[in-house]
Amino acid sequence: MRKNEMKLEFDSRSCNESFARVAVAAFLTQLNPTLEEVADVKTAVSEAVTNVIIHAYDREEEKVLVHCWIEEETLWVEVTDHGRGIADVAQAMEPLYTTRQECDRAGMGFAFMDAFMDTLEVVSAPGKGTTVRMSRHITHRNAEGPFDYRNQKVPVAIHME
């Protein structure tokens, strides 16, 4: 049973990496996460989307699909492409393994995703694409429920001379 879900599809341009991470972070806010939890999820999403742009499509412009859903207090994120796929997923997930030596932080994408999320699963087939599925249980919840801006009083200072 899915409590809530969203799907995004966008072009595999590097400028859309920040769009994806902010959209997922905005979706996550309904669970009232800590700033650290938001930062961790944003980092993992950034790494997954960047992998698609750099590796799956070899910088060609194609589509990236981000699918998120919330079950109980867990955020699930899937990042899917229909690019070249990964021949050896276990090898690709080894820290510092890369097929693009010229890239900064090459070979650390899956390691970061694994470090910042609770679960990480990669399903891929050469020539058919890859799906990265990650989850993060959100532990911080406001005892009073989500913050409601409508009933808040804003202090106003008026200075008259």
PDB file of N, CA, C and O in Angstrom, residues 101-149:
ATOM      1  N   GLN A 101      37.393   7.761 -15.963  1.00  0.00           N
ATOM      2  CA  GLN A 101      38.492   8.225 -15.121  1.00  0.00           C
ATOM      3  C   GLN A 101      38.627   9.746 -15.082  1.00  0.00           C
ATOM      4  O   GLN A 101      39.111  10.301 -14.101  1.00  0.00           O
ATOM      5  N   GLU A 102      38.206  10.418 -16.145  1.00  0.00           N
ATOM      6  CA  GLU A 102      38.386  11.866 -16.228  1.00  0.00           C
ATOM      7  C   GLU A 102      37.419  12.657 -15.354  1.00  0.00           C
ATOM      8  O   GLU A 102      37.567  13.857 -15.171  1.00  0.00           O
ATOM      9  N   CYS A 103      36.432  12.012 -14.787  1.00  0.00           N
ATOM     10  CA  CYS A 103      35.415  12.710 -13.977  1.00  0.00           C
ATOM     11  C   CYS A 103      35.858  12.870 -12.532  1.00  0.00           C
ATOM     12  O   CYS A 103      36.503  11.986 -11.964  1.00  0.00           O
ATOM     13  N   ASP A 104      35.495  14.018 -11.932  1.00  0.00           N
ATOM     14  CA  ASP A 104      35.769  14.247 -10.506  1.00  0.00           C
ATOM     15  C   ASP A 104      35.003  13.229  -9.675  1.00  0.00           C
ATOM     16  O   ASP A 104      33.898  12.840 -10.020  1.00  0.00           O
ATOM     17  N   ARG A 105      35.557  12.811  -8.544  1.00  0.00           N
ATOM     18  CA  ARG A 105      34.941  11.863  -7.617  1.00  0.00           C
ATOM     19  C   ARG A 105      34.537  10.562  -8.312  1.00  0.00           C
ATOM     20  O   ARG A 105      33.593   9.892  -7.911  1.00  0.00           O
ATOM     21  N   ALA A 106      35.219  10.238  -9.397  1.00  0.00           N
ATOM     22  CA  ALA A 106      34.858   9.054 -10.177  1.00  0.00           C
ATOM     23  C   ALA A 106      34.862   7.804  -9.309  1.00  0.00           C
ATOM     24  O   ALA A 106      35.761   7.578  -8.511  1.00  0.00           O
ATOM     25  N   GLY A 107      33.802   7.026  -9.446  1.00  0.00           N
ATOM     26  CA  GLY A 107      33.715   5.753  -8.755  1.00  0.00           C
ATOM     27  C   GLY A 107      33.133   5.816  -7.355  1.00  0.00           C
ATOM     28  O   GLY A 107      33.132   4.823  -6.643  1.00  0.00           O
ATOM     29  N   MET A 108      32.605   6.946  -6.951  1.00  0.00           N
ATOM     30  CA  MET A 108      32.092   7.074  -5.591  1.00  0.00           C
ATOM     31  C   MET A 108      30.564   7.180  -5.520  1.00  0.00           C
ATOM     32  O   MET A 108      29.998   7.209  -4.434  1.00  0.00           O
ATOM     33  N   GLY A 109      29.887   7.230  -6.647  1.00  0.00           N
ATOM     34  CA  GLY A 109      28.439   7.426  -6.663  1.00  0.00           C
ATOM     35  C   GLY A 109      27.674   6.392  -5.867  1.00  0.00           C
ATOM     36  O   GLY A 109      26.888   6.729  -4.981  1.00  0.00           O
ATOM     37  N   PHE A 110      27.899   5.107  -6.165  1.00  0.00           N
ATOM     38  CA  PHE A 110      27.179   4.057  -5.441  1.00  0.00           C
ATOM     39  C   PHE A 110      27.591   4.015  -3.973  1.00  0.00           C
ATOM     40  O   PHE A 110      26.766   3.746  -3.104  1.00  0.00           O
ATOM     41  N   ALA A 111      28.853   4.308  -3.693  1.00  0.00           N
ATOM     42  CA  ALA A 111      29.316   4.314  -2.299  1.00  0.00           C
ATOM     43  C   ALA A 111      28.589   5.396  -1.497  1.00  0.00           C
ATOM     44  O   ALA A 111      28.176   5.160  -0.352  1.00  0.00           O
ATOM     45  N   PHE A 112      28.403   6.576  -2.099  1.00  0.00           N
ATOM     46  CA  PHE A 112      27.669   7.644  -1.416  1.00  0.00           C
ATOM     47  C   PHE A 112      26.204   7.268  -1.237  1.00  0.00           C
ATOM     48  O   PHE A 112      25.623   7.488  -0.169  1.00  0.00           O
ATOM     49  N   MET A 113      25.588   6.706  -2.278  1.00  0.00           N
ATOM     50  CA  MET A 113      24.187   6.300  -2.162  1.00  0.00           C
ATOM     51  C   MET A 113      24.017   5.290  -1.029  1.00  0.00           C
ATOM     52  O   MET A 113      23.092   5.393  -0.220  1.00  0.00           O
ATOM     53  N   ASP A 114      24.922   4.333  -0.970  1.00  0.00           N
ATOM     54  CA  ASP A 114      24.860   3.299   0.060  1.00  0.00           C
ATOM     55  C   ASP A 114      25.072   3.883   1.456  1.00  0.00           C
ATOM     56  O   ASP A 114      24.413   3.488   2.416  1.00  0.00           O
ATOM     57  N   ALA A 115      25.969   4.864   1.559  1.00  0.00           N
ATOM     58  CA  ALA A 115      26.275   5.468   2.863  1.00  0.00           C
ATOM     59  C   ALA A 115      25.132   6.332   3.388  1.00  0.00           C
ATOM     60  O   ALA A 115      24.887   6.365   4.598  1.00  0.00           O
ATOM     61  N   PHE A 116      24.422   7.013   2.503  1.00  0.00           N
ATOM     62  CA  PHE A 116      23.409   7.972   2.929  1.00  0.00           C
ATOM     63  C   PHE A 116      21.985   7.421   2.983  1.00  0.00           C
ATOM     64  O   PHE A 116      21.093   8.078   3.505  1.00  0.00           O
ATOM     65  N   MET A 117      21.776   6.239   2.436  1.00  0.00           N
ATOM     66  CA  MET A 117      20.435   5.646   2.431  1.00  0.00           C
ATOM     67  C   MET A 117      20.459   4.359   3.251  1.00  0.00           C
ATOM     68  O   MET A 117      21.523   3.798   3.505  1.00  0.00           O
ATOM     69  N   ASP A 118      19.290   3.883   3.660  1.00  0.00           N
ATOM     70  CA  ASP A 118      19.207   2.641   4.439  1.00  0.00           C
ATOM     71  C   ASP A 118      19.335   1.409   3.561  1.00  0.00           C
ATOM     72  O   ASP A 118      19.905   0.410   3.981  1.00  0.00           O
ATOM     73  N   THR A 119      18.764   1.458   2.367  1.00  0.00           N
ATOM     74  CA  THR A 119      18.878   0.337   1.430  1.00  0.00           C
ATOM     75  C   THR A 119      19.257   0.872   0.064  1.00  0.00           C
ATOM     76  O   THR A 119      18.942   2.011  -0.289  1.00  0.00           O
ATOM     77  N   LEU A 120      19.930   0.030  -0.706  1.00  0.00           N
ATOM     78  CA  LEU A 120      20.316   0.356  -2.078  1.00  0.00           C
ATOM     79  C   LEU A 120      20.270  -0.919  -2.889  1.00  0.00           C
ATOM     80  O   LEU A 120      20.880  -1.927  -2.511  1.00  0.00           O
ATOM     81  N   GLU A 121      19.543  -0.883  -3.983  1.00  0.00           N
ATOM     82  CA  GLU A 121      19.452  -2.025  -4.897  1.00  0.00           C
ATOM     83  C   GLU A 121      19.631  -1.492  -6.310  1.00  0.00           C
ATOM     84  O   GLU A 121      19.038  -0.479  -6.685  1.00  0.00           O
ATOM     85  N   VAL A 122      20.450  -2.187  -7.098  1.00  0.00           N
ATOM     86  CA  VAL A 122      20.692  -1.786  -8.481  1.00  0.00           C
ATOM     87  C   VAL A 122      20.345  -2.952  -9.382  1.00  0.00           C
ATOM     88  O   VAL A 122      20.890  -4.048  -9.230  1.00  0.00           O
ATOM     89  N   VAL A 123      19.428  -2.708 -10.311  1.00  0.00           N
ATOM     90  CA  VAL A 123      19.027  -3.717 -11.287  1.00  0.00           C
ATOM     91  C   VAL A 123      19.354  -3.161 -12.661  1.00  0.00           C
ATOM     92  O   VAL A 123      18.928  -2.049 -12.995  1.00  0.00           O
ATOM     93  N   SER A 124      20.118  -3.919 -13.449  1.00  0.00           N
ATOM     94  CA  SER A 124      20.552  -3.403 -14.736  1.00  0.00           C
ATOM     95  C   SER A 124      20.713  -4.527 -15.751  1.00  0.00           C
ATOM     96  O   SER A 124      21.001  -5.668 -15.382  1.00  0.00           O
ATOM     97  N   ALA A 125      20.539  -4.176 -17.010  1.00  0.00           N
ATOM     98  CA  ALA A 125      20.765  -5.108 -18.109  1.00  0.00           C
ATOM     99  C   ALA A 125      21.449  -4.346 -19.232  1.00  0.00           C
ATOM    100  O   ALA A 125      20.967  -3.279 -19.635  1.00  0.00           O
ATOM    101  N   PRO A 126      22.569  -4.861 -19.727  1.00  0.00           N
ATOM    102  CA  PRO A 126      23.272  -4.171 -20.814  1.00  0.00           C
ATOM    103  C   PRO A 126      22.337  -3.891 -21.998  1.00  0.00           C
ATOM    104  O   PRO A 126      21.581  -4.748 -22.430  1.00  0.00           O
ATOM    105  N   GLY A 127      22.376  -2.650 -22.456  1.00  0.00           N
ATOM    106  CA  GLY A 127      21.559  -2.229 -23.582  1.00  0.00           C
ATOM    107  C   GLY A 127      20.111  -1.931 -23.247  1.00  0.00           C
ATOM    108  O   GLY A 127      19.356  -1.482 -24.104  1.00  0.00           O
ATOM    109  N   LYS A 128      19.700  -2.151 -22.004  1.00  0.00           N
ATOM    110  CA  LYS A 128      18.298  -1.938 -21.634  1.00  0.00           C
ATOM    111  C   LYS A 128      18.100  -0.889 -20.553  1.00  0.00           C
ATOM    112  O   LYS A 128      17.011  -0.393 -20.364  1.00  0.00           O
ATOM    113  N   GLY A 129      19.132  -0.603 -19.786  1.00  0.00           N
ATOM    114  CA  GLY A 129      19.010   0.433 -18.765  1.00  0.00           C
ATOM    115  C   GLY A 129      19.206  -0.072 -17.355  1.00  0.00           C
ATOM    116  O   GLY A 129      19.512  -1.243 -17.122  1.00  0.00           O
ATOM    117  N   THR A 130      19.008   0.852 -16.427  1.00  0.00           N
ATOM    118  CA  THR A 130      19.287   0.591 -15.014  1.00  0.00           C
ATOM    119  C   THR A 130      18.211   1.242 -14.151  1.00  0.00           C
ATOM    120  O   THR A 130      17.739   2.330 -14.449  1.00  0.00           O
ATOM    121  N   THR A 131      17.871   0.561 -13.059  1.00  0.00           N
ATOM    122  CA  THR A 131      17.029   1.144 -12.025  1.00  0.00           C
ATOM    123  C   THR A 131      17.774   1.058 -10.705  1.00  0.00           C
ATOM    124  O   THR A 131      18.235  -0.014 -10.313  1.00  0.00           O
ATOM    125  N   VAL A 132      17.911   2.202 -10.060  1.00  0.00           N
ATOM    126  CA  VAL A 132      18.504   2.284  -8.732  1.00  0.00           C
ATOM    127  C   VAL A 132      17.348   2.520  -7.764  1.00  0.00           C
ATOM    128  O   VAL A 132      16.607   3.493  -7.914  1.00  0.00           O
ATOM    129  N   ARG A 133      17.180   1.618  -6.797  1.00  0.00           N
ATOM    130  CA  ARG A 133      16.113   1.747  -5.796  1.00  0.00           C
ATOM    131  C   ARG A 133      16.761   1.935  -4.431  1.00  0.00           C
ATOM    132  O   ARG A 133      17.591   1.129  -4.012  1.00  0.00           O
ATOM    133  N   MET A 134      16.353   3.010  -3.748  1.00  0.00           N
ATOM    134  CA  MET A 134      16.918   3.340  -2.440  1.00  0.00           C
ATOM    135  C   MET A 134      15.776   3.634  -1.475  1.00  0.00           C
ATOM    136  O   MET A 134      14.703   4.063  -1.893  1.00  0.00           O
ATOM    137  N   SER A 135      16.042   3.425  -0.191  1.00  0.00           N
ATOM    138  CA  SER A 135      15.052   3.811   0.811  1.00  0.00           C
ATOM    139  C   SER A 135      15.740   4.460   1.996  1.00  0.00           C
ATOM    140  O   SER A 135      16.917   4.217   2.259  1.00  0.00           O
ATOM    141  N   ARG A 136      14.955   5.286   2.677  1.00  0.00           N
ATOM    142  CA  ARG A 136      15.458   5.939   3.892  1.00  0.00           C
ATOM    143  C   ARG A 136      14.301   6.058   4.874  1.00  0.00           C
ATOM    144  O   ARG A 136      13.275   6.673   4.580  1.00  0.00           O
ATOM    145  N   HIS A 137      14.482   5.432   6.042  1.00  0.00           N
ATOM    146  CA  HIS A 137      13.501   5.549   7.120  1.00  0.00           C
ATOM    147  C   HIS A 137      13.734   6.887   7.804  1.00  0.00           C
ATOM    148  O   HIS A 137      14.855   7.213   8.184  1.00  0.00           O
ATOM    149  N   ILE A 138      12.680   7.663   7.951  1.00  0.00           N
ATOM    150  CA  ILE A 138      12.789   8.982   8.563  1.00  0.00           C
ATOM    151  C   ILE A 138      12.408   8.857  10.037  1.00  0.00           C
ATOM    152  O   ILE A 138      11.293   8.497  10.378  1.00  0.00           O
ATOM    153  N   THR A 139      13.372   9.158  10.887  1.00  0.00           N
ATOM    154  CA  THR A 139      13.202   8.922  12.315  1.00  0.00           C
ATOM    155  C   THR A 139      12.684  10.128  13.073  1.00  0.00           C
ATOM    156  O   THR A 139      12.069   9.990  14.112  1.00  0.00           O
ATOM    157  N   HIS A 140      12.954  11.318  12.600  1.00  0.00           N
ATOM    158  CA  HIS A 140      12.571  12.526  13.328  1.00  0.00           C
ATOM    159  C   HIS A 140      11.170  12.939  12.930  1.00  0.00           C
ATOM    160  O   HIS A 140      10.896  13.224  11.789  1.00  0.00           O
ATOM    161  N   ARG A 141      10.292  12.955  13.901  1.00  0.00           N
ATOM    162  CA  ARG A 141       8.924  13.411  13.651  1.00  0.00           C
ATOM    163  C   ARG A 141       8.535  14.375  14.744  1.00  0.00           C
ATOM    164  O   ARG A 141       8.751  14.122  15.916  1.00  0.00           O
ATOM    165  N   ASN A 142       7.958  15.452  14.329  1.00  0.00           N
ATOM    166  CA  ASN A 142       7.477  16.451  15.270  1.00  0.00           C
ATOM    167  C   ASN A 142       6.282  15.865  16.015  1.00  0.00           C
ATOM    168  O   ASN A 142       5.312  15.445  15.402  1.00  0.00           O
ATOM    169  N   ALA A 143       6.326  15.843  17.326  1.00  0.00           N
ATOM    170  CA  ALA A 143       5.246  15.257  18.127  1.00  0.00           C
ATOM    171  C   ALA A 143       3.917  15.963  17.888  1.00  0.00           C
ATOM    172  O   ALA A 143       2.861  15.382  18.068  1.00  0.00           O
ATOM    173  N   GLU A 144       3.975  17.203  17.480  1.00  0.00           N
ATOM    174  CA  GLU A 144       2.749  17.953  17.227  1.00  0.00           C
ATOM    175  C   GLU A 144       2.277  17.811  15.793  1.00  0.00           C
ATOM    176  O   GLU A 144       1.301  18.437  15.396  1.00  0.00           O
ATOM    177  N   GLY A 145       2.941  17.018  14.984  1.00  0.00           N
ATOM    178  CA  GLY A 145       2.561  16.849  13.582  1.00  0.00           C
ATOM    179  C   GLY A 145       3.296  17.837  12.698  1.00  0.00           C
ATOM    180  O   GLY A 145       4.161  18.580  13.155  1.00  0.00           O
ATOM    181  N   PRO A 146       2.951  17.863  11.420  1.00  0.00           N
ATOM    182  CA  PRO A 146       3.623  18.771  10.487  1.00  0.00           C
ATOM    183  C   PRO A 146       3.417  20.225  10.878  1.00  0.00           C
ATOM    184  O   PRO A 146       2.384  20.591  11.440  1.00  0.00           O
ATOM    185  N   PHE A 147       4.382  21.048  10.588  1.00  0.00           N
ATOM    186  CA  PHE A 147       4.322  22.463  10.898  1.00  0.00           C
ATOM    187  C   PHE A 147       3.255  23.127  10.032  1.00  0.00           C
ATOM    188  O   PHE A 147       3.207  22.934   8.828  1.00  0.00           O
ATOM    189  N   ASP A 148       2.381  23.889  10.627  1.00  0.00           N
ATOM    190  CA  ASP A 148       1.307  24.563   9.898  1.00  0.00           C
ATOM    191  C   ASP A 148       1.583  26.064   9.937  1.00  0.00           C
ATOM    192  O   ASP A 148       1.461  26.708  10.974  1.00  0.00           O
ATOM    193  N   TYR A 149       1.961  26.619   8.787  1.00  0.00           N
ATOM    194  CA  TYR A 149       2.316  28.025   8.703  1.00  0.00           C
ATOM    195  C   TYR A 149       1.099  28.948   8.840  1.00  0.00           C
ATOM    196  O   TYR A 149       1.235  30.101   9.203  1.00  0.00           O
TER     197      TYR A 149
END
